[in-house]
Coordinates of C-alpha atoms and ligand atoms in Angstrom, one line a residue:
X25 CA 8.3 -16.9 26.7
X26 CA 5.8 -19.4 26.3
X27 CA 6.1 -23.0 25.8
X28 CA 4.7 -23.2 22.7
X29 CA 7.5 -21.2 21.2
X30 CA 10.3 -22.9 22.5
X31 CA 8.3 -26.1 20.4
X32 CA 8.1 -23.8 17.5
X33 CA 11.8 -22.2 18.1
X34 CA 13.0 -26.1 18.1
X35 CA 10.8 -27.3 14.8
X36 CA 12.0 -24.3 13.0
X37 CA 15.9 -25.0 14.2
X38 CA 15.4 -28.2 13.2
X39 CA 15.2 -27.3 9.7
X40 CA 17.7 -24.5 9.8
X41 CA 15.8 -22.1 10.2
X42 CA 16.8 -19.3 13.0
X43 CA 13.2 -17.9 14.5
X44 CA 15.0 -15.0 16.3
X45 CA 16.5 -13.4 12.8
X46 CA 13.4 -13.7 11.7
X47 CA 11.3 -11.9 14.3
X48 CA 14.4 -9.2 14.0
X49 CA 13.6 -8.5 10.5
X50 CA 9.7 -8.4 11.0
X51 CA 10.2 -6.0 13.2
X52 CA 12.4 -3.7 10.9
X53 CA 9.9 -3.7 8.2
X54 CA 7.5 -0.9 8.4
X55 CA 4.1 -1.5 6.4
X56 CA 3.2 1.6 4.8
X57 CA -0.7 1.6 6.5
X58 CA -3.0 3.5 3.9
X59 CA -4.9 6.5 5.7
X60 CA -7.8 5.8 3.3
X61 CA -9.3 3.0 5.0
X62 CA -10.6 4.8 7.2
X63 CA -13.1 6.9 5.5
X64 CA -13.8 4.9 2.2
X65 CA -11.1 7.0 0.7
X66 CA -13.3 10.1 0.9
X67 CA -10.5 12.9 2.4
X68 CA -11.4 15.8 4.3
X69 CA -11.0 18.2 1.5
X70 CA -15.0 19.1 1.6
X71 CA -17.4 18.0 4.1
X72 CA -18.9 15.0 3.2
X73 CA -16.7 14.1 0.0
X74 CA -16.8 10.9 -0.9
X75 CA -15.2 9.5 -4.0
X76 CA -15.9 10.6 -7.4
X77 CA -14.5 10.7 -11.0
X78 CA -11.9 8.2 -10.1
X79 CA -12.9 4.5 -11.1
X80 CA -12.8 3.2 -7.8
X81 CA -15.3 2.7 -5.6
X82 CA -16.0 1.7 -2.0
X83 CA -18.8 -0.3 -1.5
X84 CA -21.0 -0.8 1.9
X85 CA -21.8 2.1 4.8
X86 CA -20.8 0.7 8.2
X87 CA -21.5 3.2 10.8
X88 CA -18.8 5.2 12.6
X89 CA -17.0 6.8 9.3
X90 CA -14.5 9.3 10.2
X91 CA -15.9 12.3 9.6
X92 CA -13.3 14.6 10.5
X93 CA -9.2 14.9 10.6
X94 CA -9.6 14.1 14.3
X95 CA -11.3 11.4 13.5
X96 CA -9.4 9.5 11.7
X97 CA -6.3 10.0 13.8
X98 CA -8.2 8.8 16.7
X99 CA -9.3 5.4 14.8
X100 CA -5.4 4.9 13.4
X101 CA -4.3 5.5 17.1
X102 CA -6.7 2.6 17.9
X103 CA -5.8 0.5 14.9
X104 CA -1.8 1.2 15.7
X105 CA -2.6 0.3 19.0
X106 CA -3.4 -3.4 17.9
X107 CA -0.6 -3.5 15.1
X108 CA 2.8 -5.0 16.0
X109 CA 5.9 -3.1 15.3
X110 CA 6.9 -0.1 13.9
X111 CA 4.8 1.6 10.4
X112 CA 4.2 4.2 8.0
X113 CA 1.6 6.1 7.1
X114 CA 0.4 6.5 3.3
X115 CA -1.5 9.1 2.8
X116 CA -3.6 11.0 -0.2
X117 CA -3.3 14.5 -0.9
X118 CA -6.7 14.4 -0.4
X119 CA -6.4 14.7 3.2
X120 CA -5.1 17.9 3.3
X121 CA -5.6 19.7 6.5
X122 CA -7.0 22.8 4.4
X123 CA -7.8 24.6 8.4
X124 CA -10.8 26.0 6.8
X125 CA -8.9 27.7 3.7
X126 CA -10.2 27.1 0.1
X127 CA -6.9 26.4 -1.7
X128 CA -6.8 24.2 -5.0
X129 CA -4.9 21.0 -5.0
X130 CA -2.4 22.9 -7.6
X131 CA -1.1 25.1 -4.9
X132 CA -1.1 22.2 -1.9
X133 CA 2.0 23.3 0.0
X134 CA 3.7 21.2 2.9
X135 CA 1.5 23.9 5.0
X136 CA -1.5 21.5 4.5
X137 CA 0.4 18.6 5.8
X138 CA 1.9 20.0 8.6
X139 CA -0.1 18.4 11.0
X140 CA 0.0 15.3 9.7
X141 CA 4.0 15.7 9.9
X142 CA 3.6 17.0 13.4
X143 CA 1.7 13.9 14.2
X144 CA 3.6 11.4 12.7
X145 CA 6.5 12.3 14.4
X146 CA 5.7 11.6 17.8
X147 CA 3.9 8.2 16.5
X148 CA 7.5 7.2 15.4
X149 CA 5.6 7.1 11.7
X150 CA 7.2 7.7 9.1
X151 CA 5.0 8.9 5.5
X152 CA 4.2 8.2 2.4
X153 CA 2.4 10.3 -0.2
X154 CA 0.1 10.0 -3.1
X155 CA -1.3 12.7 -5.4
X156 CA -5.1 12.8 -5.4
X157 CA -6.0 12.3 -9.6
X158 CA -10.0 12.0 -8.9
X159 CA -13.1 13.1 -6.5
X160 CA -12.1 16.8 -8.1
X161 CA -14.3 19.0 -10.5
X162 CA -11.5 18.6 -13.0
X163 CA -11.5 15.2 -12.9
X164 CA -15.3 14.5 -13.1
X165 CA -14.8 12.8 -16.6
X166 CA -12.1 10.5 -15.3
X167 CA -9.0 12.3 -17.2
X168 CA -6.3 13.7 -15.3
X169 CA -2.8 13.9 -16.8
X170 CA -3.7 12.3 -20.4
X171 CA -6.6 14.9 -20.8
X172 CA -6.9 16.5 -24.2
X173 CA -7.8 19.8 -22.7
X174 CA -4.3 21.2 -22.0
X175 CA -5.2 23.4 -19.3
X176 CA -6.9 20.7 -17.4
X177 CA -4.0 18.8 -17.8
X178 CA -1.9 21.3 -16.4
X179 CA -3.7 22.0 -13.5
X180 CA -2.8 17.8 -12.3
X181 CA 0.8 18.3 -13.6
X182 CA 0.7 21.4 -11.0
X183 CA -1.0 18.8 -8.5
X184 CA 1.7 16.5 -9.4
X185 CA 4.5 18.9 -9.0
X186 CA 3.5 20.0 -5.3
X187 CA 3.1 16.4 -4.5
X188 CA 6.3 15.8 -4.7
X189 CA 7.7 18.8 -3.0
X190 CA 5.3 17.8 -0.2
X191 CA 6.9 14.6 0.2
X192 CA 10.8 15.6 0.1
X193 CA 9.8 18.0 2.9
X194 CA 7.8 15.2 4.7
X195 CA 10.9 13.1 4.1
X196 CA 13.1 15.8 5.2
X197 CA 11.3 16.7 8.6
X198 CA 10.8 13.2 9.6
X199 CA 14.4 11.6 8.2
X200 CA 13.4 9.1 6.3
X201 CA 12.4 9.5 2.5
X202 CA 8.8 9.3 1.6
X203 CA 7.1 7.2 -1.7
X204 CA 5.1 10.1 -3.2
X205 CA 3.0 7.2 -5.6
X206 CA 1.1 8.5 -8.9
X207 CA -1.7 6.4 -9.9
X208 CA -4.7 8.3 -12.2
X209 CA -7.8 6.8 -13.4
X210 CA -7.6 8.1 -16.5
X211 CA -9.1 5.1 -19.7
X212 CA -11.8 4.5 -21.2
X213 CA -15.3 2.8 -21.1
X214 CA -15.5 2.1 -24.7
X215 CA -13.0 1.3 -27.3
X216 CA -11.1 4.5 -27.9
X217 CA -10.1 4.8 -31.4
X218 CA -6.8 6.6 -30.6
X219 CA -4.8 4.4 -27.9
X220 CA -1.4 6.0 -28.8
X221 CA -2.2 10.1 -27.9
X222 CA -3.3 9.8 -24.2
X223 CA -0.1 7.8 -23.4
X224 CA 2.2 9.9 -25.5
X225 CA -0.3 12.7 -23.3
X226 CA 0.7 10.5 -19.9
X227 CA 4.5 10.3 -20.9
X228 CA 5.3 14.2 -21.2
X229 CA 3.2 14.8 -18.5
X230 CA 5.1 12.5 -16.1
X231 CA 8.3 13.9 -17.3
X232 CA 7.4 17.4 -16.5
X233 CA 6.1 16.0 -13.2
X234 CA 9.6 14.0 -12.3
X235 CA 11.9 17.1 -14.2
X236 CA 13.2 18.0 -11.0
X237 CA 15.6 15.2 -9.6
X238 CA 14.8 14.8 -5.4
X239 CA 17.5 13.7 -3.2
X240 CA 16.6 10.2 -2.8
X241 CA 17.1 10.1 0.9
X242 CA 14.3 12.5 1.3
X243 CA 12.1 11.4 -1.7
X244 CA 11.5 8.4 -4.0
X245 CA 8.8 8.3 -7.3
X246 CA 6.4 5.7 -7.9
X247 CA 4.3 4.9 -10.8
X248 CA 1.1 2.2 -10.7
X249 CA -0.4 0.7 -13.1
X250 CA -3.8 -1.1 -13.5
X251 CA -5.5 -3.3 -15.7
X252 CA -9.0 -1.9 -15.5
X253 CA -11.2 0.4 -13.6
X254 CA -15.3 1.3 -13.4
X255 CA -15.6 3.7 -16.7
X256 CA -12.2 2.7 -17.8
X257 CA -13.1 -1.2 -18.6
X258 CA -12.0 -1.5 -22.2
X259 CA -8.6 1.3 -22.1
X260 CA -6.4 2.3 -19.2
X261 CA -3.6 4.6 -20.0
X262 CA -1.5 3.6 -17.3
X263 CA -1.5 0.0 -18.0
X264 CA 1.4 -2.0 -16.7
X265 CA 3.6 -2.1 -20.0
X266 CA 3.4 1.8 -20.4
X267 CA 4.0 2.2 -16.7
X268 CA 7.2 -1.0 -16.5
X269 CA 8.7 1.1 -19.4
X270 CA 8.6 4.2 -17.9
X271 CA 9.9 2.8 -14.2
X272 CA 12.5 1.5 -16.2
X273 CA 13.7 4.2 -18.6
X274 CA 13.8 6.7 -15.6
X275 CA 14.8 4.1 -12.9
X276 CA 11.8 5.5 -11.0
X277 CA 9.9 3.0 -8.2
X278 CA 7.2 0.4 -10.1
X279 CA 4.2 0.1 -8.1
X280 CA 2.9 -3.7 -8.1
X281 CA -0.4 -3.4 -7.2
X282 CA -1.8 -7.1 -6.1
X283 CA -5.6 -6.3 -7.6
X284 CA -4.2 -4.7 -10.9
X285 CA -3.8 -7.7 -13.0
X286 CA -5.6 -10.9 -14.5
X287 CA -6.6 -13.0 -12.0
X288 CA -4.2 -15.9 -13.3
X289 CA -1.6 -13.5 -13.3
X290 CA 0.5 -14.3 -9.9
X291 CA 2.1 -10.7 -9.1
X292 CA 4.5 -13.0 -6.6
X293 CA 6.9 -13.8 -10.0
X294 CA 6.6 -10.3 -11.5
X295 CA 9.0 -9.6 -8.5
X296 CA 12.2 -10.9 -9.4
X297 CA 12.1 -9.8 -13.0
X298 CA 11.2 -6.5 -12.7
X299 CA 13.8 -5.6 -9.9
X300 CA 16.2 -6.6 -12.7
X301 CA 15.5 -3.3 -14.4
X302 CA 13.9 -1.1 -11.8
X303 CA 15.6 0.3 -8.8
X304 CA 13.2 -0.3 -6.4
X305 CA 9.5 -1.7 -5.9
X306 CA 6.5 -0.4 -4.3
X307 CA 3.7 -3.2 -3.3
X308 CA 0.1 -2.1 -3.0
X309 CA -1.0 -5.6 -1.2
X310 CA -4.6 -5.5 -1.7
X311 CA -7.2 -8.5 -2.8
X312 CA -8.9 -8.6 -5.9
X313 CA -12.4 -10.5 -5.7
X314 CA -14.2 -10.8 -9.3
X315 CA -13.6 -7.0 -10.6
X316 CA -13.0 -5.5 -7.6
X317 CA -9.6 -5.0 -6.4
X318 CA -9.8 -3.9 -3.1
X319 CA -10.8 -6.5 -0.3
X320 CA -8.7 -6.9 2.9
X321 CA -5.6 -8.7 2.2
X322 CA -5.9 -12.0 3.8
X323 CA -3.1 -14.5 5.0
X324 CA -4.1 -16.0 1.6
X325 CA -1.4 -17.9 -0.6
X326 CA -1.1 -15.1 -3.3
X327 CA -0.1 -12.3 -0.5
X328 CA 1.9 -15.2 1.0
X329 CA 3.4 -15.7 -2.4
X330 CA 4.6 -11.8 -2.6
X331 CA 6.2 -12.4 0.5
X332 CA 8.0 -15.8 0.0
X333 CA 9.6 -13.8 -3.5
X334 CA 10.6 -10.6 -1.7
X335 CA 12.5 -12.7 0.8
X336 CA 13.9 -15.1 -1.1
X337 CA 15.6 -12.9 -3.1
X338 CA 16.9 -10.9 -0.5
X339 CA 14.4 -8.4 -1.9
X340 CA 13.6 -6.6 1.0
X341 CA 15.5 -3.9 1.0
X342 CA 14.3 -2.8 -2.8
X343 CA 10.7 -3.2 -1.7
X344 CA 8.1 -0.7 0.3
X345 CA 5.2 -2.8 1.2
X346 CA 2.2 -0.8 1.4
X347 CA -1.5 -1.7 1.5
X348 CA -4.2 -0.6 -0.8
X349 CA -7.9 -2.0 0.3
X350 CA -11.0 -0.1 1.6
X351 CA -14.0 -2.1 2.7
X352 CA -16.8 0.2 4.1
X353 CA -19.0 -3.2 4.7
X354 CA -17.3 -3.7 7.9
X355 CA -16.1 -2.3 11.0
X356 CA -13.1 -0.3 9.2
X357 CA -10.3 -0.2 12.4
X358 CA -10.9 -4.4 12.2
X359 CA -10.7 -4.1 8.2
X360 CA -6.9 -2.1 8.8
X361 CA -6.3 -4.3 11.9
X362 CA -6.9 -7.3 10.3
X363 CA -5.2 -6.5 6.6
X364 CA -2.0 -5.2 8.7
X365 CA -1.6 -7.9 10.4
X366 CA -2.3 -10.9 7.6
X367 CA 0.2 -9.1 5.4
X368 CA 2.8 -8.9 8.3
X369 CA 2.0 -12.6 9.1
X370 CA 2.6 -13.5 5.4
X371 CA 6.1 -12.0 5.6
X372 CA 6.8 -13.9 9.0
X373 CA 5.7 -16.6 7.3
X374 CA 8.2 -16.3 4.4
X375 CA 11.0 -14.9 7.0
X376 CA 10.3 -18.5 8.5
X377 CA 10.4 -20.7 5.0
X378 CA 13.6 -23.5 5.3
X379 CA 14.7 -21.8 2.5
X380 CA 18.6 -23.1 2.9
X381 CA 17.0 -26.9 2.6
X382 CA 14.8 -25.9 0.0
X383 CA 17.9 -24.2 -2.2
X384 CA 19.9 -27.1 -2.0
X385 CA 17.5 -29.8 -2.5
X386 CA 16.3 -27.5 -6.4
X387 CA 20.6 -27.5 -6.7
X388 CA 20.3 -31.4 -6.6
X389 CA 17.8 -31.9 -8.5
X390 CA 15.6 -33.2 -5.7
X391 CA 12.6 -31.8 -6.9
X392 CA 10.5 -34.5 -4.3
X393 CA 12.1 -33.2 -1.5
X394 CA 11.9 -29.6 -2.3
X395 CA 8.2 -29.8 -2.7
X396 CA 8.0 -32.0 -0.1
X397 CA 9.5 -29.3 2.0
X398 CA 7.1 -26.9 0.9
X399 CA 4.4 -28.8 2.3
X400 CA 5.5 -30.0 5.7
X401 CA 6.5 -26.2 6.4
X402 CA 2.7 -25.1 5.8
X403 CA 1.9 -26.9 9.1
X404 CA 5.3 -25.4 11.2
X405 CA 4.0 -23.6 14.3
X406 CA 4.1 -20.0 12.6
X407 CA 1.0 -19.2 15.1
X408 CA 3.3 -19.6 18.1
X409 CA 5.9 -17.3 16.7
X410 CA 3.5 -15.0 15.6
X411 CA 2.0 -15.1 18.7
X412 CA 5.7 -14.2 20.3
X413 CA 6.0 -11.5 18.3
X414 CA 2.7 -9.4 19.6
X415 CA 3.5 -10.6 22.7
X416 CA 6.7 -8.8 22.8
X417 CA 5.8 -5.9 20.8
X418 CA 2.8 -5.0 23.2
X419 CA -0.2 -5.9 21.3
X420 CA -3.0 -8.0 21.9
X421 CA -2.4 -11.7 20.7
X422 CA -4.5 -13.7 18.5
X423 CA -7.7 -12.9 18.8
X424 CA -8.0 -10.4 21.8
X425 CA -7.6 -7.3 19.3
X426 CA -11.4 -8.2 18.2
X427 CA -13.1 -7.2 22.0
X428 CA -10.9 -4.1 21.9
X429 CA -12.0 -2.8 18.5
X430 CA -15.5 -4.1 19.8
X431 CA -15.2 -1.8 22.8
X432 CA -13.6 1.5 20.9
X433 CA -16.8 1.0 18.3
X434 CA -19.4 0.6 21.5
X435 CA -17.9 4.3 23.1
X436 CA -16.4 6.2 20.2
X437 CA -17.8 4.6 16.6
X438 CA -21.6 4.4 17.6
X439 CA -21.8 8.0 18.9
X440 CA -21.0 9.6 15.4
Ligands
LIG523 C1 -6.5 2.5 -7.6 C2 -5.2 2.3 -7.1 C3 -4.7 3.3 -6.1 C4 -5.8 3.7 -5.2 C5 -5.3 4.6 -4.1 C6 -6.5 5.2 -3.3 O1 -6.9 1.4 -8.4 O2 -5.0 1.0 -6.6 O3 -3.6 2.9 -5.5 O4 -6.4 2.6 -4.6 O5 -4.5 5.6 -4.6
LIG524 ZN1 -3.2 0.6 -5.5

């Protein structure tokens, strides 16, 4: 144990606040670690798919893509490898492992994710799931389960239907229930002159998808929702009203996603209201810049602000925290290494806040010291106890990640 945090261990107990509990529940929260990351959200389904049709886009071309299944294991080993504590993997059913097979995304059967489940398991991973709603023929015109076509449409209920059966048996085979999210891209460019159909459209086709009830302990719904998307600028079916009304009627799992609002929207108090009316929360901690929604999540005060909310109202629990950037500017095991590791840090962070002093000084009305509190604990020593934590959890601290990535990109990365 170093010096530096039995200084930290003493400031913190000094105002209450008990570092061990802390590091105890960091290290029972999994982050659900987004497979896409790694290949700019392109899957494996074709060779050389990238994304298409789906109003998101990854911008930049770093070398060293994963190319390949293999691949991308092998760079989520090395990212793992630099990532304290114990995760989950979130992955598209884009990433099929089709073993050379031409099968449609309708008929995906848990066949196709075997391999993933087989290596999971071992990795002590457990997995999340997400329906694939773009890069598809059938989706080239950006409408999925609103289309007016009802044959189209039924293909992605289909899609949506095997999903789900995918990720009870993912759930199932690795004990510990799996969030099979549905986001589509499906809106509009222009101003549609009919808002009402495609969401009536969206409504039945989610309740077809959902009609069978899944034992909870094996399988859990989510629904996102976004403000706008490339194509879909002026209308978005799934907007968050439709989608907080439909978590909320069906007690399904609301997906905040930190990019899919107005940038003066904080999503940090959408928190505490919502999990008054839905069961449970899914975060998609991400970083909007300008229109784009999907930088690396930094140790920024908005991510910091999720966190504070979740654990100051004993939220944790009720919430899966799962990432959602991809940044193909940049070296994309540093881009997971680094968003992992600020969104973990946020939620030390809040784990850490002197939120007993801060409770009673709002009860007395001590609004002075409360935000004087506030302030003084933005300089604590939370780099010490961070530092702890990696230390005991195997990983490199501070820094020391960045030469190993450096090295991984020199023998592996460059050669592809
Ligand atoms: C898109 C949504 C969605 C996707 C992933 C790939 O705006 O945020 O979550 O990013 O499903
Ligand atoms: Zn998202």
């Amino acid at each position: 144990m170093s010096d530096s945090f039995q200084i930290a261990k003493e400031a913190y107990a000094d105002l209450n606040v008990d570092v061990e509990a802390a590091l105890a529940r960091l290290e029972k929260t999994p982050i659900s670690i987004h497979c896409w990351q790694g290949d700019d959200v392109g899957g494996f389904e074709k060779e050389g798919a990238s994304l298409e049709g789906g109003g998101i886009q990854a911008t930049g071309n770093y070398p060293g893509k994963a190319r390949t299944l293999a691949e991308l294991r092998k760079d989520l080993d090395t990212a793992l490898s630099l990532i304290p504590g114990r995760h989950r993997l979130n992955l598209h059913a884009c990433y099929a492992d089709l073993g050379g097979k031409k099968i449609d995304r309708d008929a995906y059967t848990v066949a196709q994710f075997q391999s993933w489940i087989d290596w999971a398991k071992p990795h002590g991973l457990g997995l999340d799931f997400n329906p694939s709603f773009f890069s598809h023929p059938l989706a080239n015109d950006g409408l999925t389960l609103t289309h007016p076509d009802p044959k189209i449409r039924e293909f992605w209920i289909q899609h949506g239907i095997a999903c789900r059966k995918i990720g009870a048996e993912m759930g199932r085979q690795l004990g510990s229930p799996t969030v099979t999210n549905v986001w589509i891209p499906d809106g509009s460019k222009d101003l549609p002159a009919d808002r009402k159909a495609p969401r009536a459209r969206l409504q039945a086709s989610l309740d077809t998808i959902f009609a069978d009830k899944l034992d909870p302990q094996l399988h859990l719904d989510a629904v996102e929702s976004k403000l706008f998307g490339i194509g879909s600028e002026s209308y978005v079916v799934g907007s968050h009203e439709f989608y907080l009304g439909y978590a909320i009627k069906n007690q399904v799992v609301l997906c905040l996603d930190s990019g899919h609002f107005h940038p003066t929207e904080t999503l940090a108090d959408k928190i505490s209201s919502t999990l008054l009316f839905v069961p449970e929360i899914l975060l998609h901690v991400s970083r909007g810049v300008r229109w784009d929604s999907d930088h690396v999540v930094l140790f920024d005060d908005a991510t910091r602000a999720v966190m504070e909310e979740i654990v100051r109202g004993g939220f944790l629990d009720r919430t899966h925290i799962g990432l959602d950037f991809f940044d193909a500017s940049i070296n994309r095991i540093s881009a997971w290494v680094i968003g992992t590791r600020n969104a973990q840090k946020a939620l030390l962070s809040a784990l850490l806040e002197p939120i007993q002093s801060l409770r009673e000084a709002e009860l007395a009305k001590d609004n002075a010291t409360r935000l004087a509190l506030m302030e003084e604990a933005k300089t604590l020593p939370l780099g010490a106890v961070w530092d702890e934590f990696c230390t005991r959890q195997n990983v490199p601290v501070g820094h020391k990640w960045i030469a190993e990535v450096k090295a991984y990109e020199k023998s592996v990365l460059s050669l592809r």
